[in-house]
């Protein structure tokens, strides 16, 4: 049976352009993030390839009955208060999860919001470095209706230098956003 995700994705006029290898373990950095539609386009793109990814999402969205669907799709709730949600930080728990799973792709939007925010979250860098996994840079390009993953990066542990590298990469993609005015580097 053909992949239903792929058929629906193509029917909606979208395509993928992915040149990096499929990995069993990686962090997928997704930017620009200016619309809730980014989630829909991203999940359809990845599933159309027959791949599964976990993703971080504000715990606000994990209410009944939506929480069951989000968890089934790979959702990991992010507590609104830092340090909330049980033992250890979320970052530490995700690093441990990478160590205990044979397959884990984790999609993260470093902006942490759909509004213009230049102080991007660093957690994805700590996760990738701590789990010793690469970061693949994903872009949802609304101009061409294409999900793109063309570059892979291995964090060095120098969070500020790594973030500068990430932002430098995404600076070229401002016009790809659904709402370019909401994207800040």
Tab-separated table of C-alpha atoms in Angstrom:
chain	number	residue	atom	x	y	z
A	1	UNK	CA	0.000	0.000	0.000
A	2	UNK	CA	1.324	3.407	-0.943
A	3	UNK	CA	2.120	5.937	1.760
A	4	UNK	CA	-1.088	7.907	2.465
A	5	UNK	CA	0.924	10.755	4.009
A	6	UNK	CA	2.903	11.117	0.774
A	7	UNK	CA	-0.237	11.091	-1.371
A	8	UNK	CA	-1.929	13.777	0.728
A	9	UNK	CA	1.251	15.854	0.862
A	10	UNK	CA	1.640	15.727	-2.920
A	11	UNK	CA	-2.075	16.364	-3.445
A	12	UNK	CA	-1.728	19.560	-1.366
A	13	UNK	CA	0.996	20.705	-3.760
A	14	UNK	CA	3.984	20.115	-1.489
A	15	UNK	CA	7.274	18.321	-2.122
A	16	UNK	CA	10.430	17.442	-0.230
A	17	UNK	CA	14.036	18.232	-1.045
A	18	UNK	CA	16.180	16.251	1.375
A	19	UNK	CA	19.821	15.621	0.540
A	20	UNK	CA	21.185	14.664	3.970
A	21	UNK	CA	21.209	10.984	4.927
A	22	UNK	CA	18.462	9.349	6.960
A	23	UNK	CA	19.839	8.887	10.453
A	24	UNK	CA	18.640	6.709	13.303
A	25	UNK	CA	19.456	9.479	15.765
A	26	UNK	CA	19.497	13.227	15.179
A	27	UNK	CA	17.996	16.544	16.190
A	28	UNK	CA	16.066	18.308	13.436
A	29	UNK	CA	16.215	22.080	13.820
A	30	UNK	CA	13.173	23.612	12.081
A	31	UNK	CA	13.118	27.323	11.226
A	32	UNK	CA	11.632	29.755	10.397
A	33	UNK	CA	8.677	28.997	12.647
A	34	UNK	CA	5.995	31.659	12.156
A	35	UNK	CA	2.746	29.702	11.901
A	36	UNK	CA	0.938	26.694	13.372
A	37	UNK	CA	0.826	25.401	9.781
A	38	UNK	CA	4.572	24.731	10.099
A	39	UNK	CA	3.730	21.755	12.317
A	40	UNK	CA	1.257	20.328	9.805
A	41	UNK	CA	3.602	20.807	6.828
A	42	UNK	CA	6.552	19.394	8.774
A	43	UNK	CA	4.813	16.285	10.040
A	44	UNK	CA	3.357	15.518	6.612
A	45	UNK	CA	6.787	15.998	4.989
A	46	UNK	CA	8.549	13.630	7.373
A	47	UNK	CA	5.809	11.008	7.390
A	48	UNK	CA	5.621	11.140	3.579
A	49	UNK	CA	9.179	9.796	3.628
A	50	UNK	CA	8.110	6.958	5.914
A	51	UNK	CA	9.994	8.463	8.844
A	52	UNK	CA	8.968	9.046	12.443
A	53	UNK	CA	10.075	12.069	14.467
A	54	UNK	CA	9.419	13.153	17.984
A	55	UNK	CA	8.777	16.835	18.473
A	56	UNK	CA	8.668	19.309	21.323
A	57	UNK	CA	5.434	21.226	21.813
A	58	UNK	CA	4.095	23.457	24.576
A	59	UNK	CA	2.251	21.352	27.160
A	60	UNK	CA	-0.720	23.680	26.655
A	61	UNK	CA	-1.608	21.666	23.528
A	62	UNK	CA	-1.672	18.331	25.396
A	63	UNK	CA	-5.280	18.505	26.571
A	64	UNK	CA	-7.940	15.821	26.217
A	65	UNK	CA	-8.481	14.439	23.563
A	66	UNK	CA	-5.729	16.117	21.490
A	67	UNK	CA	-2.981	14.850	23.807
A	68	UNK	CA	-3.524	11.253	22.653
A	69	UNK	CA	-3.084	12.206	19.000
A	70	UNK	CA	-0.032	14.390	19.700
A	71	UNK	CA	1.670	11.670	21.736
A	72	UNK	CA	0.869	9.086	19.059
A	73	UNK	CA	2.488	11.365	16.472
A	74	UNK	CA	5.613	11.656	18.683
A	75	UNK	CA	4.836	14.732	20.749
A	76	UNK	CA	6.799	15.545	23.898
A	77	UNK	CA	5.155	18.212	26.079
A	78	UNK	CA	7.345	21.115	27.179
A	79	UNK	CA	6.344	22.396	30.641
A	80	UNK	CA	5.580	26.121	30.722
A	81	UNK	CA	7.691	26.514	33.873
A	82	UNK	CA	11.345	25.563	33.763
A	83	UNK	CA	12.150	22.650	36.027
A	84	UNK	CA	8.532	21.474	36.020
A	85	UNK	CA	7.458	18.041	34.889
A	86	UNK	CA	9.269	15.616	37.136
A	87	UNK	CA	12.800	14.326	37.625
A	88	UNK	CA	15.622	16.269	36.024
A	89	UNK	CA	15.361	18.876	33.338
A	90	UNK	CA	13.619	18.188	30.068
A	91	UNK	CA	16.991	18.492	28.321
A	92	UNK	CA	18.514	15.803	30.552
A	93	UNK	CA	15.539	13.493	30.074
A	94	UNK	CA	15.728	13.828	26.284
A	95	UNK	CA	19.482	13.149	26.277
A	96	UNK	CA	18.762	9.994	28.309
A	97	UNK	CA	16.022	9.020	25.833
A	98	UNK	CA	18.506	9.263	22.961
A	99	UNK	CA	20.737	6.864	24.876
A	100	UNK	CA	17.980	4.333	25.497
A	101	UNK	CA	16.379	4.226	22.034
A	102	UNK	CA	17.714	2.710	18.826
A	103	UNK	CA	15.846	5.309	16.753
A	104	UNK	CA	15.091	8.883	17.728
A	105	UNK	CA	14.725	11.903	15.491
A	106	UNK	CA	13.714	14.984	17.476
A	107	UNK	CA	12.255	18.044	15.724
A	108	UNK	CA	12.732	21.349	17.538
A	109	UNK	CA	11.853	24.947	16.672
A	110	UNK	CA	14.605	27.004	18.350
A	111	UNK	CA	12.580	30.212	18.221
A	112	UNK	CA	10.198	28.633	20.732
A	113	UNK	CA	7.319	30.761	19.462
A	114	UNK	CA	5.713	31.914	16.245
A	115	UNK	CA	6.465	35.570	17.034
A	116	UNK	CA	9.590	37.514	16.133
A	117	UNK	CA	12.174	36.434	18.701
A	118	UNK	CA	15.921	36.837	18.193
A	119	UNK	CA	16.922	35.137	21.464
A	120	UNK	CA	16.537	31.567	20.270
A	121	UNK	CA	16.395	28.687	22.754
A	122	UNK	CA	19.667	26.800	23.197
A	123	UNK	CA	18.205	23.510	24.462
A	124	UNK	CA	18.447	21.741	21.098
A	125	UNK	CA	22.206	22.439	21.036
A	126	UNK	CA	22.644	21.023	24.545
A	127	UNK	CA	20.557	17.981	23.598
A	128	UNK	CA	22.490	17.248	20.397
A	129	UNK	CA	25.863	17.766	22.073
A	130	UNK	CA	24.926	15.740	25.163
A	131	UNK	CA	23.442	12.904	23.116
A	132	UNK	CA	26.346	13.028	20.639
A	133	UNK	CA	24.031	13.313	17.646
A	134	UNK	CA	24.126	15.678	14.662
A	135	UNK	CA	21.642	18.426	13.910
A	136	UNK	CA	19.891	18.492	10.546
A	137	UNK	CA	18.638	21.910	9.415
A	138	UNK	CA	15.039	21.830	8.151
A	139	UNK	CA	13.187	24.613	6.371
A	140	UNK	CA	9.532	24.734	5.385
A	141	UNK	CA	9.577	26.967	2.329
A	142	UNK	CA	6.120	28.398	1.697
A	143	UNK	CA	7.257	30.184	-1.484
A	144	UNK	CA	8.002	26.905	-3.254
A	145	UNK	CA	5.870	24.627	-1.026
A	146	UNK	CA	8.924	22.530	-0.258
A	147	UNK	CA	10.222	20.926	2.940
A	148	UNK	CA	14.006	21.166	2.757
A	149	UNK	CA	16.762	19.436	4.725
A	150	UNK	CA	20.094	20.033	2.985
A	151	UNK	CA	22.611	20.617	5.748
A	152	UNK	CA	23.835	18.716	8.763
A	153	UNK	CA	25.895	20.127	11.637
A	154	UNK	CA	27.712	18.540	14.555
A	155	UNK	CA	27.687	20.829	17.609
A	156	UNK	CA	31.065	21.655	19.132
A	157	UNK	CA	29.916	22.295	22.690
A	158	UNK	CA	30.597	26.039	22.342
A	159	UNK	CA	26.930	27.021	22.548
A	160	UNK	CA	27.372	30.644	21.500
A	161	UNK	CA	29.511	29.774	18.457
A	162	UNK	CA	27.160	26.926	17.530
A	163	UNK	CA	24.117	29.207	17.774
A	164	UNK	CA	25.863	31.801	15.602
A	165	UNK	CA	26.446	29.071	13.001
A	166	UNK	CA	22.802	27.977	13.134
A	167	UNK	CA	21.475	31.529	12.823
A	168	UNK	CA	23.888	32.273	9.992
A	169	UNK	CA	22.505	29.270	8.096
A	170	UNK	CA	18.881	30.301	8.621
A	171	UNK	CA	19.462	33.983	7.729
A	172	UNK	CA	19.143	33.022	4.048
A	173	UNK	CA	15.662	31.535	4.634
A	174	UNK	CA	13.731	34.546	6.013
A	175	UNK	CA	11.529	34.780	2.920
A	176	UNK	CA	10.663	31.070	3.150
A	177	UNK	CA	8.521	31.683	6.252
A	178	UNK	CA	4.750	31.779	6.001
A	179	UNK	CA	4.978	35.194	7.701
A	180	UNK	CA	8.487	36.552	6.987
A	181	UNK	CA	7.925	39.617	9.171
A	182	UNK	CA	7.691	37.307	12.207
A	183	UNK	CA	11.122	35.736	11.635
A	184	UNK	CA	14.085	37.242	13.503
A	185	UNK	CA	17.701	36.188	13.691
